[in-house]
């Protein structure tokens, strides 16, 4: 009995550590997009529990805020408002469900044929590079769109560069579990420096209660917002598959076979749709948590159950959410200069790792058009509905891949005798 109790407490402590690893990125995404970090904590915990139920609690992963949706959410919020954006995200979660059904009917190889590296790589690069201006604006004390100066330029640079330098130092030089929390370290240093420089306004913290129900927001369904958001789910769906393969290589288990890729995709999709119905950001599997699992060698999925429980509990501490909301924009901006760039590198690495030959005209056309459309801000549509950004890139990359003929291998010329 004593041994069981010891094991239980170890799972509880390990769960709190996993939430600590995921925490920085989890709350950063809603802070950038104007969503509630408390709701994000709640929906991350709930989404993880849903994922565990669907996958029969076999896969040790944690689900939380997806950065792939930042740019689309910012645009959709400005164009149609948050409730309509949530409606689009709720339906986008069904994209995972559809992919899950297709995998069930046709096998996992179908996904690779529809979304090969030459499609996925440039789309992921657009996610990061398309947000570069937002990161720089915030790092210099402006709003994400650059429309207003919130913090003095010189003060903002001091704070943002300190946050960035800390994040870089921890990511490169730290050891053990601390190497997995560079975002958290950057936030702590940047927030502390902001407090010393008098940039933080604690009024909202003083006015907040200790305990309160998170500020849930419910979706409204508008066709333009839904059609805009649907294609965005393509990139995080591929990221999900990569994370499932990664955690499988760490634990030595084939999760594509058992519980099956169809179950993991279904769990992720239901978690994303559920989050949207409550006002939370879409969920995705977290690579940093996979890194923590590899480091700690704790492969028990129960650990993720405890992480989810802790996330839900923190969501009801209103003062905690108020502290997060009082974080000055330069703190986030400095960290995002690294984070958005690293997303672009993931896309680049997708092309390199899979040895995509960009000397082939077909591959060159797909990657080139996708990048220019995404980074250049191409928009196609009419007044009521416009396809642009990641949504447009996803559609264009898939269509080009399906329509452009595959190049035949060059004929081998017999050697001269």
Tab-separated table of C-alpha atoms in Angstrom:
chain	number	residue	atom	x	y	z
A	1	UNK	CA	0.000	0.000	0.000
A	2	UNK	CA	2.812	2.392	0.878
A	3	UNK	CA	4.475	1.665	-2.479
A	4	UNK	CA	1.211	2.468	-4.320
A	5	UNK	CA	0.884	5.747	-2.414
A	6	UNK	CA	4.480	6.659	-3.291
A	7	UNK	CA	3.821	5.875	-6.948
A	8	UNK	CA	0.671	7.997	-6.838
A	9	UNK	CA	2.487	11.009	-5.391
A	10	UNK	CA	5.216	10.637	-7.993
A	11	UNK	CA	2.571	10.778	-10.730
A	12	UNK	CA	1.079	13.918	-9.165
A	13	UNK	CA	4.462	15.659	-8.999
A	14	UNK	CA	5.368	14.526	-12.517
A	15	UNK	CA	2.021	15.892	-13.752
A	16	UNK	CA	2.726	19.309	-12.241
A	17	UNK	CA	6.139	19.259	-13.933
A	18	UNK	CA	4.570	18.474	-17.330
A	19	UNK	CA	2.192	21.431	-16.970
A	20	UNK	CA	5.181	23.595	-15.998
A	21	UNK	CA	6.924	22.573	-19.239
A	22	UNK	CA	3.854	23.358	-21.382
A	23	UNK	CA	2.742	26.434	-19.444
A	24	UNK	CA	4.692	29.180	-21.217
A	25	UNK	CA	3.468	28.368	-24.725
A	26	UNK	CA	0.009	27.436	-23.427
A	27	UNK	CA	-0.788	30.913	-22.068
A	28	UNK	CA	1.265	32.899	-24.594
A	29	UNK	CA	-1.014	32.052	-27.502
A	30	UNK	CA	-4.268	33.360	-25.913
A	31	UNK	CA	-2.447	36.481	-24.680
A	32	UNK	CA	-1.377	37.269	-28.258
A	33	UNK	CA	-4.827	36.657	-29.750
A	34	UNK	CA	-6.887	38.408	-27.078
A	35	UNK	CA	-8.367	35.244	-25.601
A	36	UNK	CA	-8.545	34.455	-21.890
A	37	UNK	CA	-5.514	32.550	-20.515
A	38	UNK	CA	-7.741	31.102	-17.784
A	39	UNK	CA	-10.101	29.652	-20.393
A	40	UNK	CA	-7.070	28.363	-22.310
A	41	UNK	CA	-5.857	26.541	-19.189
A	42	UNK	CA	-9.306	25.020	-18.650
A	43	UNK	CA	-9.738	23.902	-22.264
A	44	UNK	CA	-6.187	22.521	-22.417
A	45	UNK	CA	-6.897	20.363	-19.387
A	46	UNK	CA	-10.330	19.327	-20.653
A	47	UNK	CA	-8.974	18.667	-24.150
A	48	UNK	CA	-6.217	16.436	-22.762
A	49	UNK	CA	-8.793	14.431	-20.803
A	50	UNK	CA	-10.953	14.061	-23.944
A	51	UNK	CA	-7.897	12.907	-25.907
A	52	UNK	CA	-7.074	10.364	-23.219
A	53	UNK	CA	-10.637	9.034	-23.252
A	54	UNK	CA	-10.693	8.630	-27.050
A	55	UNK	CA	-7.238	6.984	-27.146
A	56	UNK	CA	-8.080	4.766	-24.126
A	57	UNK	CA	-5.351	6.531	-22.102
A	58	UNK	CA	-2.508	4.898	-24.001
A	59	UNK	CA	-0.530	7.899	-25.330
A	60	UNK	CA	1.444	10.142	-22.906
A	61	UNK	CA	0.819	13.521	-24.568
A	62	UNK	CA	-0.561	16.876	-23.392
A	63	UNK	CA	-2.788	19.051	-25.574
A	64	UNK	CA	-2.685	22.860	-25.421
A	65	UNK	CA	-2.833	26.088	-27.468
A	66	UNK	CA	-1.794	25.731	-31.124
A	67	UNK	CA	0.439	28.493	-32.544
A	68	UNK	CA	-0.552	27.554	-36.092
A	69	UNK	CA	-3.850	29.379	-35.594
A	70	UNK	CA	-2.447	32.710	-34.289
A	71	UNK	CA	-2.461	34.667	-37.570
A	72	UNK	CA	-5.871	33.357	-38.727
A	73	UNK	CA	-7.411	34.105	-35.319
A	74	UNK	CA	-6.018	37.662	-35.310
A	75	UNK	CA	-7.432	38.306	-38.788
A	76	UNK	CA	-10.757	36.624	-38.053
A	77	UNK	CA	-11.204	38.526	-34.771
A	78	UNK	CA	-10.692	41.843	-36.580
A	79	UNK	CA	-13.002	40.861	-39.461
A	80	UNK	CA	-15.851	38.906	-37.881
A	81	UNK	CA	-15.320	39.110	-34.103
A	82	UNK	CA	-14.381	36.508	-31.482
A	83	UNK	CA	-17.684	34.533	-31.389
A	84	UNK	CA	-17.597	34.021	-35.189
A	85	UNK	CA	-13.903	33.072	-34.952
A	86	UNK	CA	-14.775	30.453	-32.333
A	87	UNK	CA	-17.462	29.084	-34.661
A	88	UNK	CA	-14.855	28.703	-37.407
A	89	UNK	CA	-12.469	26.981	-34.984
A	90	UNK	CA	-15.203	24.604	-33.810
A	91	UNK	CA	-15.821	23.503	-37.390
A	92	UNK	CA	-12.058	23.396	-38.106
A	93	UNK	CA	-11.774	20.794	-35.364
A	94	UNK	CA	-14.036	18.611	-37.497
A	95	UNK	CA	-11.272	18.606	-40.153
A	96	UNK	CA	-9.333	16.345	-37.800
A	97	UNK	CA	-12.419	14.158	-37.442
A	98	UNK	CA	-12.702	13.877	-41.240
A	99	UNK	CA	-8.996	12.999	-41.521
A	100	UNK	CA	-9.529	10.437	-38.760
A	101	UNK	CA	-12.338	8.835	-40.776
A	102	UNK	CA	-10.213	8.799	-43.933
A	103	UNK	CA	-7.322	7.166	-42.062
A	104	UNK	CA	-9.739	4.570	-40.693
A	105	UNK	CA	-11.065	3.790	-44.177
A	106	UNK	CA	-7.890	4.070	-46.264
A	107	UNK	CA	-4.972	3.714	-43.848
A	108	UNK	CA	-2.333	6.220	-42.616
A	109	UNK	CA	-0.562	6.299	-45.998
A	110	UNK	CA	-3.462	8.335	-47.415
A	111	UNK	CA	-2.425	11.373	-45.342
A	112	UNK	CA	1.107	11.288	-46.708
A	113	UNK	CA	-0.143	11.109	-50.292
A	114	UNK	CA	-2.522	14.053	-49.814
A	115	UNK	CA	-0.121	16.110	-47.697
A	116	UNK	CA	3.482	15.225	-48.622
A	117	UNK	CA	6.458	17.196	-47.235
A	118	UNK	CA	6.525	19.509	-50.289
A	119	UNK	CA	3.043	20.719	-49.234
A	120	UNK	CA	3.470	20.731	-45.462
A	121	UNK	CA	6.954	22.326	-45.354
A	122	UNK	CA	6.169	25.680	-46.994
A	123	UNK	CA	2.808	25.975	-45.192
A	124	UNK	CA	4.546	25.632	-41.820
A	125	UNK	CA	7.168	28.166	-42.942
A	126	UNK	CA	4.396	30.649	-43.743
A	127	UNK	CA	2.945	30.190	-40.249
A	128	UNK	CA	6.203	31.438	-38.736
A	129	UNK	CA	7.367	34.004	-41.303
A	130	UNK	CA	3.896	35.477	-41.744
A	131	UNK	CA	3.956	36.472	-38.069
A	132	UNK	CA	7.433	38.042	-38.093
A	133	UNK	CA	6.069	41.598	-38.245
A	134	UNK	CA	3.779	40.909	-35.271
A	135	UNK	CA	6.739	39.749	-33.168
A	136	UNK	CA	8.824	42.821	-34.067
A	137	UNK	CA	5.935	45.212	-33.378
A	138	UNK	CA	5.369	43.714	-29.933
A	139	UNK	CA	9.113	43.643	-29.171
A	140	UNK	CA	9.253	47.409	-29.832
A	141	UNK	CA	6.292	48.120	-27.553
A	142	UNK	CA	3.517	48.323	-30.150
A	143	UNK	CA	0.332	46.378	-30.580
A	144	UNK	CA	0.655	43.302	-32.783
A	145	UNK	CA	-0.612	45.183	-35.841
A	146	UNK	CA	1.609	48.191	-35.097
A	147	UNK	CA	-1.323	50.601	-34.806
A	148	UNK	CA	-0.475	51.943	-31.324
A	149	UNK	CA	2.616	52.406	-29.110
A	150	UNK	CA	1.836	50.796	-25.742
A	151	UNK	CA	5.301	50.982	-24.154
A	152	UNK	CA	8.084	53.523	-24.756
A	153	UNK	CA	10.321	52.291	-27.596
A	154	UNK	CA	13.653	52.276	-25.711
A	155	UNK	CA	12.125	50.715	-22.577
A	156	UNK	CA	10.370	48.096	-24.689
A	157	UNK	CA	13.628	47.134	-26.412
A	158	UNK	CA	15.379	46.640	-23.057
A	159	UNK	CA	12.579	44.363	-21.840
A	160	UNK	CA	12.115	42.404	-25.071
A	161	UNK	CA	15.828	41.810	-25.642
A	162	UNK	CA	16.253	40.659	-22.017
A	163	UNK	CA	13.356	38.219	-22.508
A	164	UNK	CA	14.839	37.007	-25.791
A	165	UNK	CA	18.381	36.666	-24.379
A	166	UNK	CA	17.090	34.661	-21.403
A	167	UNK	CA	15.052	32.370	-23.644
A	168	UNK	CA	18.067	31.781	-25.895
A	169	UNK	CA	20.412	31.154	-22.966
A	170	UNK	CA	18.096	28.629	-21.301
A	171	UNK	CA	17.385	26.837	-24.588
A	172	UNK	CA	21.110	26.462	-25.345
A	173	UNK	CA	22.917	26.269	-21.999
A	174	UNK	CA	20.421	24.899	-19.441
A	175	UNK	CA	20.501	21.238	-18.445
A	176	UNK	CA	17.881	18.735	-17.380
A	177	UNK	CA	14.227	19.719	-17.186
A	178	UNK	CA	15.173	23.437	-17.145
A	179	UNK	CA	16.229	23.170	-20.787
A	180	UNK	CA	12.591	22.420	-21.611
A	181	UNK	CA	11.218	25.684	-20.186
A	182	UNK	CA	12.999	28.496	-22.081
A	183	UNK	CA	9.703	30.329	-22.702
A	184	UNK	CA	8.857	30.231	-18.994
A	185	UNK	CA	12.315	31.574	-18.107
A	186	UNK	CA	12.001	34.398	-20.631
A	187	UNK	CA	8.571	35.347	-19.272
A	188	UNK	CA	9.802	35.403	-15.655
A	189	UNK	CA	12.842	37.595	-16.446
A	190	UNK	CA	10.912	39.909	-18.789
A	191	UNK	CA	7.996	40.297	-16.383
A	192	UNK	CA	10.349	40.974	-13.440
A	193	UNK	CA	12.271	43.598	-15.435
A	194	UNK	CA	8.993	45.209	-16.506
A	195	UNK	CA	7.988	45.469	-12.858
A	196	UNK	CA	11.339	47.088	-11.942
A	197	UNK	CA	10.983	49.597	-14.800
A	198	UNK	CA	7.426	50.462	-13.764
A	199	UNK	CA	5.748	49.159	-16.907
A	200	UNK	CA	3.402	46.635	-15.238
A	201	UNK	CA	-0.042	47.850	-14.167
A	202	UNK	CA	-1.283	45.735	-11.252
A	203	UNK	CA	-4.722	47.386	-11.087
A	204	UNK	CA	-6.404	44.431	-12.796
A	205	UNK	CA	-4.675	42.048	-10.366
A	206	UNK	CA	-5.810	44.027	-7.307
A	207	UNK	CA	-9.401	44.087	-8.570
A	208	UNK	CA	-9.508	40.358	-9.345
A	209	UNK	CA	-11.005	37.825	-6.939
A	210	UNK	CA	-9.045	34.809	-5.764
A	211	UNK	CA	-11.525	32.287	-7.141
A	212	UNK	CA	-13.864	32.754	-10.092
A	213	UNK	CA	-15.306	30.873	-13.038
A	214	UNK	CA	-13.240	31.450	-16.222
A	215	UNK	CA	-14.781	33.924	-18.678
A	216	UNK	CA	-16.190	31.439	-21.157
A	217	UNK	CA	-17.271	32.770	-24.562
A	218	UNK	CA	-19.618	30.810	-26.820
A	219	UNK	CA	-19.350	30.581	-30.601
A	220	UNK	CA	-21.499	31.979	-33.370
A	221	UNK	CA	-21.491	30.360	-36.783
A	222	UNK	CA	-20.869	32.547	-39.850
A	223	UNK	CA	-20.074	30.878	-43.171
A	224	UNK	CA	-17.230	33.246	-44.241
A	225	UNK	CA	-15.401	32.740	-40.921
A	226	UNK	CA	-15.893	28.959	-41.149
A	227	UNK	CA	-14.628	28.714	-44.743
A	228	UNK	CA	-11.654	30.905	-43.846
A	229	UNK	CA	-10.643	28.762	-40.857
A	230	UNK	CA	-11.177	25.256	-42.300
A	231	UNK	CA	-7.941	24.939	-44.330
A	232	UNK	CA	-5.832	26.200	-41.419
A	233	UNK	CA	-6.238	22.834	-39.665
A	234	UNK	CA	-4.078	21.133	-42.314
A	235	UNK	CA	-0.692	22.153	-40.877
A	236	UNK	CA	-1.404	21.327	-37.194
A	237	UNK	CA	-2.931	18.012	-38.285
A	238	UNK	CA	0.393	17.116	-39.886
A	239	UNK	CA	2.205	18.393	-36.792
A	240	UNK	CA	-0.010	16.071	-34.753
A	241	UNK	CA	1.064	13.058	-36.822
A	242	UNK	CA	4.720	14.031	-36.364
A	243	UNK	CA	4.256	14.327	-32.597
A	244	UNK	CA	2.541	10.929	-32.403
A	245	UNK	CA	5.471	9.366	-34.275
A	246	UNK	CA	7.937	11.238	-32.016
A	247	UNK	CA	6.363	10.109	-28.735
A	248	UNK	CA	6.199	6.583	-30.160
A	249	UNK	CA	9.940	6.607	-30.836
A	250	UNK	CA	10.542	7.858	-27.272
A	251	UNK	CA	8.416	5.197	-25.574
A	252	UNK	CA	9.217	2.397	-28.023
A	253	UNK	CA	5.541	1.874	-28.935
A	254	UNK	CA	3.726	2.091	-32.257
A	255	UNK	CA	0.850	4.479	-31.522
A	256	UNK	CA	-0.007	4.685	-35.241
A	257	UNK	CA	-1.111	1.058	-34.940
A	258	UNK	CA	-2.423	1.047	-31.332
A	259	UNK	CA	-4.523	2.947	-30.383
A	260	UNK	CA	-4.309	4.029	-34.032
A	261	UNK	CA	-3.753	7.318	-35.839
A	262	UNK	CA	-7.489	7.533	-36.428
A	263	UNK	CA	-8.072	7.657	-32.662
A	264	UNK	CA	-5.356	10.246	-31.952
A	265	UNK	CA	-6.622	12.524	-34.744
A	266	UNK	CA	-10.185	12.107	-33.493
A	267	UNK	CA	-9.123	12.977	-29.935
A	268	UNK	CA	-7.268	16.095	-31.095
A	269	UNK	CA	-10.202	17.199	-33.258
A	270	UNK	CA	-12.783	16.756	-30.502
A	271	UNK	CA	-10.492	18.624	-28.075
A	272	UNK	CA	-10.165	21.544	-30.514
A	273	UNK	CA	-13.909	21.764	-31.173
A	274	UNK	CA	-14.721	21.519	-27.461
A	275	UNK	CA	-12.242	24.301	-26.672
A	276	UNK	CA	-13.851	26.547	-29.285
A	277	UNK	CA	-17.314	25.963	-27.817
A	278	UNK	CA	-16.034	27.389	-24.511
A	279	UNK	CA	-13.973	30.296	-25.881
A	280	UNK	CA	-10.564	28.614	-25.763
A	281	UNK	CA	-7.861	28.369	-28.440
A	282	UNK	CA	-7.571	25.233	-30.604
A	283	UNK	CA	-5.513	22.427	-29.109
A	284	UNK	CA	-2.536	20.517	-30.442
A	285	UNK	CA	-0.057	17.981	-29.085
A	286	UNK	CA	2.953	19.673	-27.451
A	287	UNK	CA	6.446	18.750	-28.621
A	288	UNK	CA	8.057	20.213	-25.483
A	289	UNK	CA	6.070	17.774	-23.357
A	290	UNK	CA	7.351	14.947	-25.556
A	291	UNK	CA	10.853	16.218	-24.772
A	292	UNK	CA	10.063	16.147	-21.050
A	293	UNK	CA	8.786	12.567	-21.335
A	294	UNK	CA	12.036	11.591	-23.061
A	295	UNK	CA	14.118	13.295	-20.367
A	296	UNK	CA	12.250	11.936	-17.341
A	297	UNK	CA	11.591	8.489	-18.870
A	298	UNK	CA	8.132	8.634	-17.301
A	299	UNK	CA	5.929	7.007	-19.941
A	300	UNK	CA	2.797	6.616	-17.796
A	301	UNK	CA	-0.190	8.456	-19.406
A	302	UNK	CA	-1.606	8.987	-15.893
A	303	UNK	CA	0.989	11.759	-15.539
A	304	UNK	CA	-0.836	13.694	-18.276
A	305	UNK	CA	-4.123	13.175	-16.436
A	306	UNK	CA	-2.640	14.980	-13.430
A	307	UNK	CA	-1.234	17.731	-15.662
A	308	UNK	CA	-4.744	18.224	-17.066
A	309	UNK	CA	-6.265	18.350	-13.568
A	310	UNK	CA	-3.736	20.993	-12.468
A	311	UNK	CA	-4.470	23.077	-15.581
A	312	UNK	CA	-8.226	22.998	-14.889
A	313	UNK	CA	-7.661	23.937	-11.225
A	314	UNK	CA	-5.436	26.927	-12.119
A	315	UNK	CA	-8.134	28.185	-14.490
A	316	UNK	CA	-10.379	29.014	-11.509
A	317	UNK	CA	-7.779	31.193	-9.721
A	318	UNK	CA	-8.759	34.610	-11.090
A	319	UNK	CA	-5.771	36.519	-9.655
A	320	UNK	CA	-3.453	34.120	-11.481
A	321	UNK	CA	-5.189	34.883	-14.772
A	322	UNK	CA	-5.050	38.613	-14.010
A	323	UNK	CA	-1.260	38.433	-13.495
A	324	UNK	CA	-0.936	36.858	-16.939
A	325	UNK	CA	-3.155	39.519	-18.524
A	326	UNK	CA	-1.012	42.290	-16.987
A	327	UNK	CA	2.090	41.048	-18.855
A	328	UNK	CA	3.477	43.890	-21.049
A	329	UNK	CA	3.680	43.240	-24.800
A	330	UNK	CA	7.509	43.567	-25.027
A	331	UNK	CA	7.886	40.463	-22.845
A	332	UNK	CA	5.924	38.388	-25.335
A	333	UNK	CA	7.447	40.185	-28.340
A	334	UNK	CA	11.010	39.286	-27.409
A	335	UNK	CA	10.178	35.606	-26.989
A	336	UNK	CA	8.129	35.543	-30.198
A	337	UNK	CA	11.134	36.727	-32.229
A	338	UNK	CA	12.583	33.285	-31.502
A	339	UNK	CA	9.374	31.293	-31.407
A	340	UNK	CA	7.959	32.373	-34.772
A	341	UNK	CA	11.355	31.940	-36.389
A	342	UNK	CA	11.629	28.433	-34.970
A	343	UNK	CA	8.258	27.557	-36.503
A	344	UNK	CA	9.602	28.582	-39.910
A	345	UNK	CA	12.684	26.429	-39.303
A	346	UNK	CA	10.449	23.425	-38.579
A	347	UNK	CA	8.941	23.868	-42.044
A	348	UNK	CA	12.384	24.234	-43.602
A	349	UNK	CA	13.565	21.122	-41.785
A	350	UNK	CA	10.540	19.228	-43.117
A	351	UNK	CA	11.811	19.850	-46.647
A	352	UNK	CA	15.428	19.019	-45.783
A	353	UNK	CA	14.753	15.912	-43.707
A	354	UNK	CA	12.543	14.434	-46.404
A	355	UNK	CA	15.091	15.359	-49.106
A	356	UNK	CA	12.626	17.360	-51.202
A	357	UNK	CA	14.470	18.113	-54.456
A	358	UNK	CA	13.883	21.811	-55.176
A	359	UNK	CA	15.717	21.565	-58.486
A	360	UNK	CA	12.638	19.772	-59.819
A	361	UNK	CA	10.334	22.309	-61.467
A	362	UNK	CA	7.258	20.796	-59.829
A	363	UNK	CA	8.577	21.075	-56.258
A	364	UNK	CA	10.029	24.522	-56.907
A	365	UNK	CA	6.658	25.804	-58.158
A	366	UNK	CA	4.739	24.458	-55.148
A	367	UNK	CA	7.147	25.870	-52.546
A	368	UNK	CA	7.682	29.214	-54.312
A	369	UNK	CA	4.028	30.074	-54.902
A	370	UNK	CA	3.034	28.967	-51.390
A	371	UNK	CA	5.703	31.124	-49.740
A	372	UNK	CA	5.032	34.263	-51.800
A	373	UNK	CA	1.245	34.001	-51.406
A	374	UNK	CA	1.590	33.549	-47.648
A	375	UNK	CA	4.283	36.097	-46.819
A	376	UNK	CA	3.188	38.617	-49.446
A	377	UNK	CA	-0.405	38.717	-48.185
A	378	UNK	CA	-2.164	37.441	-51.303
A	379	UNK	CA	-5.952	37.403	-50.927
A	380	UNK	CA	-8.431	35.734	-53.271
A	381	UNK	CA	-12.181	36.174	-52.994
A	382	UNK	CA	-14.830	38.850	-52.832
A	383	UNK	CA	-16.250	41.253	-50.261
A	384	UNK	CA	-18.086	38.733	-48.050
A	385	UNK	CA	-15.433	36.036	-48.159
A	386	UNK	CA	-11.687	36.217	-48.732
A	387	UNK	CA	-9.190	33.379	-48.628
A	388	UNK	CA	-5.735	34.514	-47.522
A	389	UNK	CA	-2.777	33.716	-45.283
A	390	UNK	CA	-2.342	30.141	-44.084
A	391	UNK	CA	-5.812	29.194	-45.333
A	392	UNK	CA	-4.978	30.221	-48.889
A	393	UNK	CA	-1.506	28.635	-48.697
A	394	UNK	CA	-2.899	25.293	-47.575
A	395	UNK	CA	-5.437	25.170	-50.388
A	396	UNK	CA	-2.968	26.333	-53.064
A	397	UNK	CA	-0.226	23.916	-51.977
A	398	UNK	CA	-2.614	20.936	-52.014
A	399	UNK	CA	-4.093	21.875	-55.407
A	400	UNK	CA	-0.665	22.388	-56.990
A	401	UNK	CA	0.498	19.043	-55.613
A	402	UNK	CA	-2.552	17.295	-57.083
A	403	UNK	CA	-2.526	19.097	-60.443
A	404	UNK	CA	1.150	19.360	-61.364
A	405	UNK	CA	2.438	16.136	-62.932
A	406	UNK	CA	5.182	14.245	-61.127
A	407	UNK	CA	8.490	14.404	-62.920
A	408	UNK	CA	9.697	11.166	-64.416
A	409	UNK	CA	13.144	9.997	-63.318
A	410	UNK	CA	15.816	10.784	-65.879
A	411	UNK	CA	16.671	7.935	-68.219
A	412	UNK	CA	19.971	6.254	-67.473
A	413	UNK	CA	22.367	6.614	-70.398
A	414	UNK	CA	24.417	3.444	-71.016
A	415	UNK	CA	28.076	3.922	-70.327
A	416	UNK	CA	30.258	4.218	-73.422
A	417	UNK	CA	32.397	1.201	-74.074
